[in-house]
Amino acid sequence: MGQAAYSAAIRRIAAVQHDINRPKSRSDANSRPELITPTAPIAVASHGGRAKCLQRLVRMDLPVPRTVALSFDTVHGIASGQMPDMTALLEPFGPQPLLCVRPSSEDPDWGGPGAVLNVGMNDALFVDLCDRIGQDAATAIYIRFVQGYSINVARLDPDMFDGLILEGREGLHQVLSAYEEETEEAFPQDPAVQLAGVLRSMSRAWEGTTARLLRQAKGAPADAGLGLIVQEMAYGLGKGECGSGVIQLVSSSTGRPKITGRYLSQSQGRDALRKDGGSIYLARDPRGPSLEDLAPEAFAELIDYTRQMRIRLREEMQTEFTIENGQVHVLDGVRIRRTPRAAVRIAVALANDGVIPPAEAILRVEPRAVTEMLHRQVDPEARTEVITRGIAASPGAAAGKIVFSSAAAQTAASRDESCILIRRETTPEDIRGMHASVAVLTERGGITSHAAVIARGIGLPCVVGASDLRVNLKRKTVTMADGRVLKEGDEITVDGTNGSVILGSAPLHEAALDEAFQQLMAWADQFRDIGVRANADTPADAEIARRFDAQGIGLCRTEHMFFDPGRLTVMREMIFAAQADDRKAALEQLLPMQRADFVELFRIMQGKPVCIRLLDPPLHEFLPTDRDGIRSLAEALDRPLSDVTRRIEEMAEHNPMLGLRGVRLGITMPEIYDMQARAIFEAVIEASRDGAQVVPEIMIPLVSAKREVELVKTRVEAMAALVRSASGQSFDFRLGVMVETPRAALRAGEIAPHTAFLSFGTNDLTQMTYGLSRDDAGRFMKTYVQQGVYPEDPFHILDSDGVGELLQIGANRGREARKDLVLSICGEHGGNPESIAFCRQAGFDYVSCSPYRVPVARLAAAQLAVKEAIRP
Ligand code: PEP
Ligand code: MG
């Protein structure tokens, strides 16, 4: 998009936003009931969204029944006993009104009291209606109104109608008598009295504590106002085609064009209902009668009105309507409900049609919702039987045959069969089985359990903690809460997005990486002004990162490359080496493996930057902890068991996360980093030979002192020189520092001159700033958050006050010392919209997050840029 087009787009959005966000000025809001006309002073901030929408429909000249809007002030007054002038209020509706009253809150999602229909129904109108719409219909209306009024306005006990017939003249007589008996007065006949009672009860319902708490939970401010609209009823009853319904032009689940909604035809009676007793079809359908058949002109009008609404209201709308003797009345227009994938498609279609600018399309999609689209989903419209629910541990859905062991999963995979691994809980031995399965389900465990963490890492749908299942591994069965038993080979569907488990193979929507998604992301990239990279440790991660258009790898944790069984033994040999020479010999064996890893990563990333972190974890993490493991290690190393046990004990640390790890390994056992640097440089030469020129980034973890950087830098540079001269090839690289200790942030000024970039590892930085163990905080975090000690879990949401201050200090001091210093974040926080806002504000160059969060980060970053352009 050119700069001029961009600026124009931003100006248009700013104008719309200005209108929407106009400050509430209750004082200038008209506190008289206001007939909705094209010019009446009605605003969202004073009369609510529904009133404003109806005014827009009136301006469009749609056939909206006569409507009066009551402002927030008026409704607030009614709740405290100040009734408006009822004669004036009723005046526009003539001498014999029949009305409905609906809520109109500022944001429709905040809810409100239910609508009350048929206000004004009394004996005189009943006689009149019998003539106009027939006695049965008139009686039904009257009975329903008396019932509703008794319960909602007169606050009578709903049981009072138990045992009454509630049909026909006799039924009407009975409900009116029941009312009279309970209240000792006749049912009010004056429409003004009825309407006053309805307005009072709806106003008070809004001011009640429960309603207030409910809407506050949905984001409403404590003093959110309620408007009410009083609208002439369009009965949808008469001698010609009559009925009522809703219609929309796109599917709420996919966002694709599809006429959906419902229509209840009154005049066609039961014959016109579908076999399942539901409403008849809207558009022509071979399966049964439709509105299009019954009233083609009315149907065409409705389509036209809904299209017009889309353009004028700049939103995909649902039209609520009635048809009276073939004539259409539009009662309301409502923004259609939508799944995340539908939200994307709708926003993109609106922008493609020129209804909204692309910048606004970007703002209309909730970034976190995008995560759902990156995985397969159960078709929300499918009929499914949910057999249990657990914790939604890793998003996406998959269907397959049940297996109960890793071995069975691998066998199934070798036959190309989709299988779902069910375990009580998983352990490291299950990883191969998990890789062979399409989804995982466990009886036990929480969001950070082994199954959950691994499944998220490999993008496998996973539900954990399905505690009402009973898994019997011996019998290979799982018993459901209702006693039914599933056995190996039975099919289920695991929905890791919402935590449900479905019997059988549910219909799935593919991941929605379709043109609409791609288009939205392309627009996002045009607006975004902070880079987004991925944390990727393996070729599979890197493939995903590239698929989601990450601008490079921001963190490759090399330790993950050594856990492969073939390498683990060599790694352990290296760890057990007593002398530097022995260590070197073991490292010689690891070198080609490590080089091959990097070549693959560089090839996949096609010249995009790849930031490789030198070895970080304490070495004992590579050693076995159980007896069997130690014995087999002794065998593999050909050493006595006692030697191996002693060495493992020697390496144990009281506080390993603060012990011999990160750069401390690099200083005390420099051969390890030498090998890694050599593998990186040799891989650069190999990958650049037949592909794009690679400039690797090498990152030193857990730095706390400038001298650490100097020492490592000297050796890495020496290794580069060695490889250059041995190969006769030239290459560049960038060396950087991971800021994970508070000291590194504070001393960034003296570290920066030795480094091309600083990458903030906010997982460790949070751990060290709070003095809070990453691995143990889960035990008390819930209590801490519940009691308000921490507003959120700081490992999930960046603590912008404390850890954030360190980030800011590190960034400022680093940049002061070195203007071209590249700044980034690579902790788990990197993909959170809140952290991205912080990093952008602090002048960071990019964020790096797990591959599946890359699209979320791209969209969130674009939204920040667009919002800033609107309100600089
Ligand atoms: C960090 O500490 O933020 C980080 C990215 O490294 P790791 O999670 O591997 O410790
Ligand atoms: Mg770390």
PDB file of C-alpha atoms in Angstrom, residues 148-275:
ATOM      1  CA  GLY A 148     -45.025 -12.621  30.867  1.00  0.00           C
ATOM      2  CA  TYR A 149     -46.389  -9.549  32.614  1.00  0.00           C
ATOM      3  CA  SER A 150     -47.376 -11.535  35.713  1.00  0.00           C
ATOM      4  CA  ILE A 151     -43.932 -13.061  36.088  1.00  0.00           C
ATOM      5  CA  ASN A 152     -41.623 -10.244  34.968  1.00  0.00           C
ATOM      6  CA  VAL A 153     -43.538  -7.128  35.972  1.00  0.00           C
ATOM      7  CA  ALA A 154     -45.969  -8.084  38.739  1.00  0.00           C
ATOM      8  CA  ARG A 155     -43.296 -10.535  40.034  1.00  0.00           C
ATOM      9  CA  LEU A 156     -45.804 -13.313  40.629  1.00  0.00           C
ATOM     10  CA  ASP A 157     -44.791 -16.907  41.098  1.00  0.00           C
ATOM     11  CA  PRO A 158     -44.538 -18.731  37.722  1.00  0.00           C
ATOM     12  CA  ASP A 159     -46.160 -21.767  39.426  1.00  0.00           C
ATOM     13  CA  MET A 160     -49.460 -19.903  39.457  1.00  0.00           C
ATOM     14  CA  PHE A 161     -50.070 -21.024  35.873  1.00  0.00           C
ATOM     15  CA  ASP A 162     -49.397 -24.696  36.590  1.00  0.00           C
ATOM     16  CA  GLY A 163     -52.373 -26.837  35.646  1.00  0.00           C
ATOM     17  CA  LEU A 164     -54.063 -24.139  33.525  1.00  0.00           C
ATOM     18  CA  ILE A 165     -54.989 -24.918  29.929  1.00  0.00           C
ATOM     19  CA  LEU A 166     -53.275 -21.880  28.406  1.00  0.00           C
ATOM     20  CA  GLU A 167     -55.123 -22.232  25.103  1.00  0.00           C
ATOM     21  CA  GLY A 168     -58.278 -20.804  23.557  1.00  0.00           C
ATOM     22  CA  ARG A 169     -60.923 -18.541  25.113  1.00  0.00           C
ATOM     23  CA  GLU A 170     -61.103 -20.700  28.226  1.00  0.00           C
ATOM     24  CA  GLY A 171     -57.345 -20.503  28.671  1.00  0.00           C
ATOM     25  CA  LEU A 172     -57.440 -16.716  28.386  1.00  0.00           C
ATOM     26  CA  HIS A 173     -60.198 -16.534  30.947  1.00  0.00           C
ATOM     27  CA  GLN A 174     -58.187 -18.734  33.324  1.00  0.00           C
ATOM     28  CA  VAL A 175     -54.953 -16.721  33.124  1.00  0.00           C
ATOM     29  CA  LEU A 176     -56.783 -13.421  33.620  1.00  0.00           C
ATOM     30  CA  SER A 177     -58.616 -14.854  36.658  1.00  0.00           C
ATOM     31  CA  ALA A 178     -55.389 -16.263  38.052  1.00  0.00           C
ATOM     32  CA  TYR A 179     -53.813 -12.804  37.806  1.00  0.00           C
ATOM     33  CA  GLU A 180     -56.803 -11.224  39.523  1.00  0.00           C
ATOM     34  CA  GLU A 181     -56.768 -13.768  42.334  1.00  0.00           C
ATOM     35  CA  GLU A 182     -53.070 -13.309  43.037  1.00  0.00           C
ATOM     36  CA  THR A 183     -53.025  -9.499  42.879  1.00  0.00           C
ATOM     37  CA  GLU A 184     -56.583  -8.779  43.977  1.00  0.00           C
ATOM     38  CA  GLU A 185     -56.949  -6.393  41.103  1.00  0.00           C
ATOM     39  CA  ALA A 186     -57.968  -6.692  37.468  1.00  0.00           C
ATOM     40  CA  PHE A 187     -55.308  -7.131  34.801  1.00  0.00           C
ATOM     41  CA  PRO A 188     -54.287  -3.568  33.822  1.00  0.00           C
ATOM     42  CA  GLN A 189     -56.008  -2.481  30.646  1.00  0.00           C
ATOM     43  CA  ASP A 190     -54.316   0.876  30.215  1.00  0.00           C
ATOM     44  CA  PRO A 191     -51.329   0.590  27.855  1.00  0.00           C
ATOM     45  CA  ALA A 192     -49.637   3.420  29.780  1.00  0.00           C
ATOM     46  CA  VAL A 193     -49.826   1.423  33.012  1.00  0.00           C
ATOM     47  CA  GLN A 194     -48.591  -1.742  31.303  1.00  0.00           C
ATOM     48  CA  LEU A 195     -45.715   0.043  29.608  1.00  0.00           C
ATOM     49  CA  ALA A 196     -44.693   1.877  32.778  1.00  0.00           C
ATOM     50  CA  GLY A 197     -44.568  -1.463  34.615  1.00  0.00           C
ATOM     51  CA  VAL A 198     -42.433  -3.046  31.870  1.00  0.00           C
ATOM     52  CA  LEU A 199     -40.025  -0.090  31.726  1.00  0.00           C
ATOM     53  CA  ARG A 200     -39.646  -0.096  35.507  1.00  0.00           C
ATOM     54  CA  SER A 201     -38.927  -3.824  35.738  1.00  0.00           C
ATOM     55  CA  MET A 202     -36.373  -3.739  32.877  1.00  0.00           C
ATOM     56  CA  SER A 203     -34.610  -0.671  34.300  1.00  0.00           C
ATOM     57  CA  ARG A 204     -34.353  -2.213  37.740  1.00  0.00           C
ATOM     58  CA  ALA A 205     -33.158  -5.546  36.351  1.00  0.00           C
ATOM     59  CA  TRP A 206     -30.193  -3.705  34.781  1.00  0.00           C
ATOM     60  CA  GLU A 207     -29.264  -1.977  38.030  1.00  0.00           C
ATOM     61  CA  GLY A 208     -29.321  -5.227  40.068  1.00  0.00           C
ATOM     62  CA  THR A 209     -26.040  -6.509  41.495  1.00  0.00           C
ATOM     63  CA  THR A 210     -26.006  -9.809  39.602  1.00  0.00           C
ATOM     64  CA  ALA A 211     -26.595  -8.114  36.244  1.00  0.00           C
ATOM     65  CA  ARG A 212     -23.875  -5.567  37.015  1.00  0.00           C
ATOM     66  CA  LEU A 213     -21.329  -8.236  37.941  1.00  0.00           C
ATOM     67  CA  LEU A 214     -22.214 -10.273  34.862  1.00  0.00           C
ATOM     68  CA  ARG A 215     -21.664  -7.381  32.486  1.00  0.00           C
ATOM     69  CA  GLN A 216     -18.520  -6.241  34.272  1.00  0.00           C
ATOM     70  CA  ALA A 217     -17.164  -9.729  33.652  1.00  0.00           C
ATOM     71  CA  LYS A 218     -17.768  -9.033  29.950  1.00  0.00           C
ATOM     72  CA  GLY A 219     -15.726  -5.834  30.138  1.00  0.00           C
ATOM     73  CA  ALA A 220     -18.479  -3.278  30.836  1.00  0.00           C
ATOM     74  CA  PRO A 221     -17.639  -0.367  33.133  1.00  0.00           C
ATOM     75  CA  ALA A 222     -19.375  -0.375  36.532  1.00  0.00           C
ATOM     76  CA  ASP A 223     -21.575   2.577  35.538  1.00  0.00           C
ATOM     77  CA  ALA A 224     -22.513   1.268  32.069  1.00  0.00           C
ATOM     78  CA  GLY A 225     -25.879   2.672  31.077  1.00  0.00           C
ATOM     79  CA  LEU A 226     -28.915   0.970  29.584  1.00  0.00           C
ATOM     80  CA  GLY A 227     -31.111   2.489  26.932  1.00  0.00           C
ATOM     81  CA  LEU A 228     -34.495   1.015  26.011  1.00  0.00           C
ATOM     82  CA  ILE A 229     -36.350   1.069  22.773  1.00  0.00           C
ATOM     83  CA  VAL A 230     -40.114   0.910  22.509  1.00  0.00           C
ATOM     84  CA  GLN A 231     -41.187  -0.353  19.116  1.00  0.00           C
ATOM     85  CA  GLU A 232     -44.524  -0.863  17.437  1.00  0.00           C
ATOM     86  CA  MET A 233     -45.106  -4.614  17.085  1.00  0.00           C
ATOM     87  CA  ALA A 234     -45.219  -5.921  13.560  1.00  0.00           C
ATOM     88  CA  TYR A 235     -47.234  -9.045  14.366  1.00  0.00           C
ATOM     89  CA  GLY A 236     -46.179 -11.199  11.519  1.00  0.00           C
ATOM     90  CA  LEU A 237     -49.753 -12.437  11.627  1.00  0.00           C
ATOM     91  CA  GLY A 238     -52.536 -12.009   9.052  1.00  0.00           C
ATOM     92  CA  LYS A 239     -54.369 -13.634   6.220  1.00  0.00           C
ATOM     93  CA  GLY A 240     -51.572 -13.560   3.586  1.00  0.00           C
ATOM     94  CA  GLU A 241     -47.998 -14.863   4.054  1.00  0.00           C
ATOM     95  CA  CYS A 242     -46.991 -13.974   7.597  1.00  0.00           C
ATOM     96  CA  GLY A 243     -44.158 -14.957   9.842  1.00  0.00           C
ATOM     97  CA  SER A 244     -40.985 -13.864  11.503  1.00  0.00           C
ATOM     98  CA  GLY A 245     -37.315 -14.728  11.326  1.00  0.00           C
ATOM     99  CA  VAL A 246     -33.710 -13.716  10.961  1.00  0.00           C
ATOM    100  CA  ILE A 247     -31.517 -13.812   7.883  1.00  0.00           C
ATOM    101  CA  GLN A 248     -27.810 -13.350   7.178  1.00  0.00           C
ATOM    102  CA  LEU A 249     -25.809 -13.704   4.028  1.00  0.00           C
ATOM    103  CA  VAL A 250     -22.707 -15.516   5.288  1.00  0.00           C
ATOM    104  CA  SER A 251     -22.094 -18.541   7.471  1.00  0.00           C
ATOM    105  CA  SER A 252     -21.244 -17.693  11.075  1.00  0.00           C
ATOM    106  CA  SER A 253     -18.838 -20.608  11.253  1.00  0.00           C
ATOM    107  CA  THR A 254     -16.881 -20.142   8.024  1.00  0.00           C
ATOM    108  CA  GLY A 255     -17.672 -16.585   6.959  1.00  0.00           C
ATOM    109  CA  ARG A 256     -18.326 -17.846   3.423  1.00  0.00           C
ATOM    110  CA  PRO A 257     -21.379 -16.618   1.487  1.00  0.00           C
ATOM    111  CA  LYS A 258     -24.404 -18.684   2.546  1.00  0.00           C
ATOM    112  CA  ILE A 259     -27.936 -17.541   3.248  1.00  0.00           C
ATOM    113  CA  THR A 260     -28.694 -18.731   6.767  1.00  0.00           C
ATOM    114  CA  GLY A 261     -31.101 -17.919   9.579  1.00  0.00           C
ATOM    115  CA  ARG A 262     -34.620 -19.123  10.199  1.00  0.00           C
ATOM    116  CA  TYR A 263     -38.151 -18.325   9.249  1.00  0.00           C
ATOM    117  CA  LEU A 264     -41.273 -19.375  11.117  1.00  0.00           C
ATOM    118  CA  SER A 265     -44.218 -19.113   8.814  1.00  0.00           C
ATOM    119  CA  GLN A 266     -47.428 -18.502  10.770  1.00  0.00           C
ATOM    120  CA  SER A 267     -49.806 -18.557   7.849  1.00  0.00           C
ATOM    121  CA  GLN A 268     -48.512 -21.859   6.474  1.00  0.00           C
ATOM    122  CA  GLY A 269     -49.058 -23.604   9.801  1.00  0.00           C
ATOM    123  CA  ARG A 270     -47.371 -26.855  10.688  1.00  0.00           C
ATOM    124  CA  ASP A 271     -47.417 -28.173   7.111  1.00  0.00           C
ATOM    125  CA  ALA A 272     -44.735 -25.722   6.199  1.00  0.00           C
ATOM    126  CA  LEU A 273     -42.420 -26.744   9.013  1.00  0.00           C
ATOM    127  CA  ARG A 274     -39.516 -29.011   8.303  1.00  0.00           C
ATOM    128  CA  LYS A 275     -39.822 -32.598   9.472  1.00  0.00           C
TER     129      LYS A 275
END
